[in-house]
Tab-separated table of N, CA and C in Angstrom:
chain	number	residue	atom	x	y	z
A	7	MET	N	105.036	115.390	83.081
A	7	MET	CA	105.916	114.234	83.254
A	7	MET	C	107.353	114.717	83.296
A	8	ILE	N	108.115	114.144	84.186
A	8	ILE	CA	109.535	114.442	84.272
A	8	ILE	C	110.317	113.148	84.112
A	9	SER	N	111.538	113.270	83.597
A	9	SER	CA	112.394	112.086	83.481
A	9	SER	C	113.835	112.492	83.726
A	10	GLN	N	114.593	111.537	84.197
A	10	GLN	CA	116.012	111.766	84.473
A	10	GLN	C	116.726	110.428	84.398
A	11	THR	N	117.972	110.474	83.936
A	11	THR	CA	118.759	109.249	83.804
A	11	THR	C	119.808	109.178	84.907
A	12	PHE	N	119.959	107.964	85.444
A	12	PHE	CA	120.897	107.726	86.545
A	12	PHE	C	121.785	106.544	86.183
A	13	THR	N	122.996	106.542	86.732
A	13	THR	CA	123.913	105.428	86.544
A	13	THR	C	123.900	104.560	87.797
A	14	VAL	N	123.756	103.259	87.599
A	14	VAL	CA	123.694	102.323	88.727
A	14	VAL	C	125.105	102.084	89.262
A	15	ALA	N	125.286	102.315	90.562
A	15	ALA	CA	126.611	102.209	91.173
A	15	ALA	C	126.836	100.875	91.880
A	16	ASN	N	125.786	100.207	92.282
A	16	ASN	CA	125.937	98.992	93.082
A	16	ASN	C	126.674	97.901	92.296
A	17	PRO	N	127.760	97.325	92.841
A	17	PRO	CA	128.532	96.308	92.116
A	17	PRO	C	127.720	95.083	91.701
A	18	GLN	N	126.685	94.728	92.456
A	18	GLN	CA	125.842	93.576	92.113
A	18	GLN	C	124.612	93.979	91.301
A	19	GLY	N	124.585	95.208	90.847
A	19	GLY	CA	123.425	95.677	90.090
A	19	GLY	C	122.261	95.984	91.003
A	20	PHE	N	121.077	96.025	90.421
A	20	PHE	CA	119.878	96.342	91.193
A	20	PHE	C	119.158	95.022	91.487
A	21	HIS	N	119.676	94.290	92.477
A	21	HIS	CA	119.135	92.972	92.816
A	21	HIS	C	117.936	93.111	93.752
A	22	VAL	N	117.574	92.036	94.446
A	22	VAL	CA	116.333	91.988	95.227
A	22	VAL	C	116.244	93.078	96.302
A	23	ARG	N	117.295	93.231	97.101
A	23	ARG	CA	117.195	94.201	98.217
A	23	ARG	C	117.062	95.646	97.744
A	24	PRO	N	117.897	96.126	96.842
A	24	PRO	CA	117.676	97.505	96.383
A	24	PRO	C	116.354	97.669	95.641
A	25	THR	N	115.930	96.622	94.946
A	25	THR	CA	114.630	96.686	94.262
A	25	THR	C	113.511	96.812	95.271
A	26	LYS	N	113.580	96.041	96.368
A	26	LYS	CA	112.550	96.116	97.412
A	26	LYS	C	112.494	97.524	98.001
A	27	THR	N	113.656	98.097	98.289
A	27	THR	CA	113.702	99.461	98.830
A	27	THR	C	113.086	100.448	97.844
A	28	PHE	N	113.441	100.304	96.568
A	28	PHE	CA	112.916	101.211	95.539
A	28	PHE	C	111.399	101.094	95.447
A	29	VAL	N	110.888	99.881	95.357
A	29	VAL	CA	109.448	99.672	95.184
A	29	VAL	C	108.670	100.166	96.410
A	30	GLU	N	109.200	99.942	97.602
A	30	GLU	CA	108.525	100.435	98.804
A	30	GLU	C	108.405	101.953	98.778
A	31	LYS	N	109.494	102.628	98.411
A	31	LYS	CA	109.447	104.097	98.345
A	31	LYS	C	108.550	104.552	97.210
A	32	ALA	N	108.638	103.894	96.054
A	32	ALA	CA	107.820	104.278	94.896
A	32	ALA	C	106.330	104.140	95.198
A	33	SER	N	105.984	103.099	95.930
A	33	SER	CA	104.572	102.836	96.236
A	33	SER	C	103.976	103.873	97.181
A	34	ALA	N	104.809	104.646	97.843
A	34	ALA	CA	104.313	105.683	98.754
A	34	ALA	C	103.831	106.926	97.997
A	35	PHE	N	104.130	107.000	96.700
A	35	PHE	CA	103.740	108.172	95.914
A	35	PHE	C	102.530	107.832	95.025
A	36	PRO	N	101.632	108.815	94.846
A	36	PRO	CA	100.438	108.558	94.049
A	36	PRO	C	100.681	108.612	92.537
A	37	CYS	N	101.833	109.087	92.107
A	37	CYS	CA	102.106	109.271	90.679
A	37	CYS	C	102.511	107.958	89.996
A	38	LYS	N	102.485	108.000	88.668
A	38	LYS	CA	102.890	106.850	87.863
A	38	LYS	C	104.410	106.878	87.733
A	39	ILE	N	105.055	105.739	87.988
A	39	ILE	CA	106.519	105.676	87.975
A	39	ILE	C	106.957	104.543	87.049
A	40	ASN	N	107.721	104.896	86.019
A	40	ASN	CA	108.262	103.907	85.097
A	40	ASN	C	109.779	103.940	85.150
A	41	VAL	N	110.376	102.769	84.986
A	41	VAL	CA	111.827	102.648	84.941
A	41	VAL	C	112.191	102.046	83.589
A	42	ILE	N	113.157	102.655	82.907
A	42	ILE	CA	113.558	102.206	81.577
A	42	ILE	C	115.032	101.824	81.602
A	43	ASN	N	115.315	100.598	81.113
A	43	ASN	CA	116.695	100.137	80.997
A	43	ASN	C	116.836	99.391	79.678
A	44	LYS	N	117.796	99.798	78.873
A	44	LYS	CA	118.080	99.141	77.583
A	44	LYS	C	116.823	99.038	76.723
A	45	GLY	N	116.013	100.086	76.702
A	45	GLY	CA	114.833	100.134	75.850
A	45	GLY	C	113.603	99.460	76.407
A	46	LYS	N	113.693	98.826	77.560
A	46	LYS	CA	112.541	98.156	78.162
A	46	LYS	C	111.997	99.019	79.289
A	47	LYS	N	110.681	99.282	79.259
A	47	LYS	CA	110.035	100.121	80.266
A	47	LYS	C	109.127	99.271	81.139
A	48	VAL	N	109.252	99.421	82.470
A	48	VAL	CA	108.394	98.671	83.392
A	48	VAL	C	107.827	99.592	84.465
A	49	ASN	N	106.807	99.092	85.151
A	49	ASN	CA	106.192	99.784	86.277
A	49	ASN	C	107.168	99.762	87.458
A	50	GLY	N	107.550	100.924	87.926
A	50	GLY	CA	108.500	101.020	89.030
A	50	GLY	C	107.923	100.662	90.385
A	51	LYS	N	106.633	100.356	90.430
A	51	LYS	CA	106.010	99.959	91.694
A	51	LYS	C	105.845	98.443	91.780
A	52	SER	N	106.406	97.713	90.828
A	52	SER	CA	106.311	96.255	90.802
A	52	SER	C	107.702	95.641	90.930
A	53	SER	N	107.934	94.891	92.017
A	53	SER	CA	109.241	94.257	92.223
A	53	SER	C	109.563	93.290	91.095
A	54	LEU	N	108.598	92.473	90.720
A	54	LEU	CA	108.829	91.485	89.669
A	54	LEU	C	109.190	92.165	88.351
A	55	SER	N	108.467	93.212	88.012
A	55	SER	CA	108.763	93.943	86.772
A	55	SER	C	110.147	94.567	86.838
A	56	MET	N	110.486	95.133	87.971
A	56	MET	CA	111.803	95.762	88.126
A	56	MET	C	112.924	94.734	87.941
A	57	LEU	N	112.740	93.547	88.511
A	57	LEU	CA	113.782	92.520	88.424
A	57	LEU	C	113.964	92.018	86.993
A	58	THR	N	112.926	92.092	86.167
A	58	THR	CA	113.057	91.637	84.774
A	58	THR	C	113.948	92.556	83.953
A	59	LEU	N	114.231	93.743	84.463
A	59	LEU	CA	115.106	94.669	83.734
A	59	LEU	C	116.568	94.214	83.762
A	60	GLY	N	116.937	93.409	84.758
A	60	GLY	CA	118.319	92.921	84.844
A	60	GLY	C	119.321	94.061	84.934
A	61	ILE	N	119.032	95.034	85.767
A	61	ILE	CA	119.877	96.227	85.882
A	61	ILE	C	121.223	95.859	86.501
A	62	ALA	N	122.304	96.171	85.788
A	62	ALA	CA	123.664	95.856	86.238
A	62	ALA	C	124.421	97.140	86.578
A	63	GLN	N	125.531	96.952	87.284
A	63	GLN	CA	126.379	98.105	87.619
A	63	GLN	C	126.790	98.826	86.337
A	64	GLY	N	126.698	100.135	86.368
A	64	GLY	CA	127.085	100.954	85.226
A	64	GLY	C	125.985	101.184	84.210
A	65	ASP	N	124.849	100.496	84.336
A	65	ASP	CA	123.728	100.712	83.421
A	65	ASP	C	123.176	102.126	83.600
A	66	GLU	N	122.754	102.697	82.482
A	66	GLU	CA	122.098	104.005	82.501
A	66	GLU	C	120.589	103.741	82.557
A	67	VAL	N	119.974	104.085	83.663
A	67	VAL	CA	118.559	103.818	83.894
A	67	VAL	C	117.799	105.140	83.894
A	68	THR	N	116.698	105.169	83.131
A	68	THR	CA	115.881	106.378	83.084
A	68	THR	C	114.637	106.191	83.938
A	69	LEU	N	114.374	107.188	84.742
A	69	LEU	CA	113.201	107.208	85.615
A	69	LEU	C	112.211	108.212	85.032
A	70	GLU	N	110.997	107.736	84.706
A	70	GLU	CA	109.926	108.591	84.190
A	70	GLU	C	108.831	108.642	85.238
A	71	ILE	N	108.468	109.841	85.639
A	71	ILE	CA	107.455	109.989	86.679
A	71	ILE	C	106.423	110.995	86.215
A	72	ASP	N	105.139	110.620	86.367
A	72	ASP	CA	104.057	111.472	85.885
A	72	ASP	C	102.943	111.521	86.927
A	73	GLY	N	102.565	112.732	87.307
A	73	GLY	CA	101.422	112.887	88.188
A	73	GLY	C	101.750	113.653	89.459
A	74	GLU	N	100.844	113.544	90.391
A	74	GLU	CA	100.954	114.248	91.664
A	74	GLU	C	102.235	113.847	92.411
A	75	GLN	N	102.940	114.800	92.947
A	75	GLN	CA	104.184	114.620	93.722
A	75	GLN	C	105.321	114.037	92.885
A	76	GLU	N	105.314	114.310	91.563
A	76	GLU	CA	106.356	113.733	90.705
A	76	GLU	C	107.759	114.234	91.072
A	77	GLN	N	107.891	115.498	91.410
A	77	GLN	CA	109.209	116.028	91.767
A	77	GLN	C	109.721	115.410	93.064
A	78	GLU	N	108.839	115.262	94.035
A	78	GLU	CA	109.229	114.643	95.309
A	78	GLU	C	109.641	113.182	95.089
A	79	ALA	N	108.914	112.499	94.234
A	79	ALA	CA	109.244	111.095	93.932
A	79	ALA	C	110.608	111.000	93.258
A	80	MET	N	110.892	111.902	92.326
A	80	MET	CA	112.188	111.882	91.633
A	80	MET	C	113.320	112.103	92.638
A	81	GLU	N	113.126	113.036	93.554
A	81	GLU	CA	114.158	113.332	94.555
A	81	GLU	C	114.374	112.168	95.527
A	82	ALA	N	113.332	111.401	95.785
A	82	ALA	CA	113.446	110.270	96.706
A	82	ALA	C	113.992	109.021	96.016
A	83	LEU	N	113.608	108.808	94.764
A	83	LEU	CA	113.940	107.551	94.088
A	83	LEU	C	115.235	107.609	93.283
A	84	GLY	N	115.504	108.702	92.633
A	84	GLY	CA	116.689	108.801	91.777
A	84	GLY	C	117.990	108.459	92.477
A	85	PRO	N	118.234	109.002	93.654
A	85	PRO	CA	119.495	108.698	94.346
A	85	PRO	C	119.672	107.219	94.698
A	86	LEU	N	118.604	106.449	94.744
A	86	LEU	CA	118.726	105.023	95.084
A	86	LEU	C	119.576	104.272	94.058
A	87	PHE	N	119.575	104.736	92.808
A	87	PHE	CA	120.379	104.065	91.780
A	87	PHE	C	121.879	104.294	91.991
A	88	GLY	N	122.228	105.352	92.695
A	88	GLY	CA	123.630	105.649	92.928
A	88	GLY	C	124.173	105.119	94.236
A	89	GLN	N	123.321	104.469	95.018
A	89	GLN	CA	123.749	103.963	96.320
A	89	GLN	C	124.313	102.549	96.208
A	90	ILE	N	125.198	102.225	97.156
A	90	ILE	CA	125.739	100.874	97.249
A	90	ILE	C	124.905	100.090	98.253
A	91	HIS	N	124.410	98.922	97.829
A	91	HIS	CA	123.603	98.054	98.689
A	91	HIS	C	124.360	96.751	98.930
A	92	GLU	N	124.170	96.181	100.081
A	92	GLU	CA	124.802	94.885	100.403
A	92	GLU	C	124.039	93.752	99.775
């Protein structure tokens, strides 16, 4: 299992559109993907679960990935937290 913490850059936080992009990319990997914000851990392949985290700009979000292609998943998903979405 690998984990890494990222800071959310998007001024509106991680709302529906960035969440959809994240979940679509996460679902392409066979490994288990969890996202942790403010002590709450959810399945990173579930849009509804991701939205319950209420991720805001400047939040420190930890990505935990376990299983096959975990490094590739981290490289694909981690940068999404630092991107600006409309």
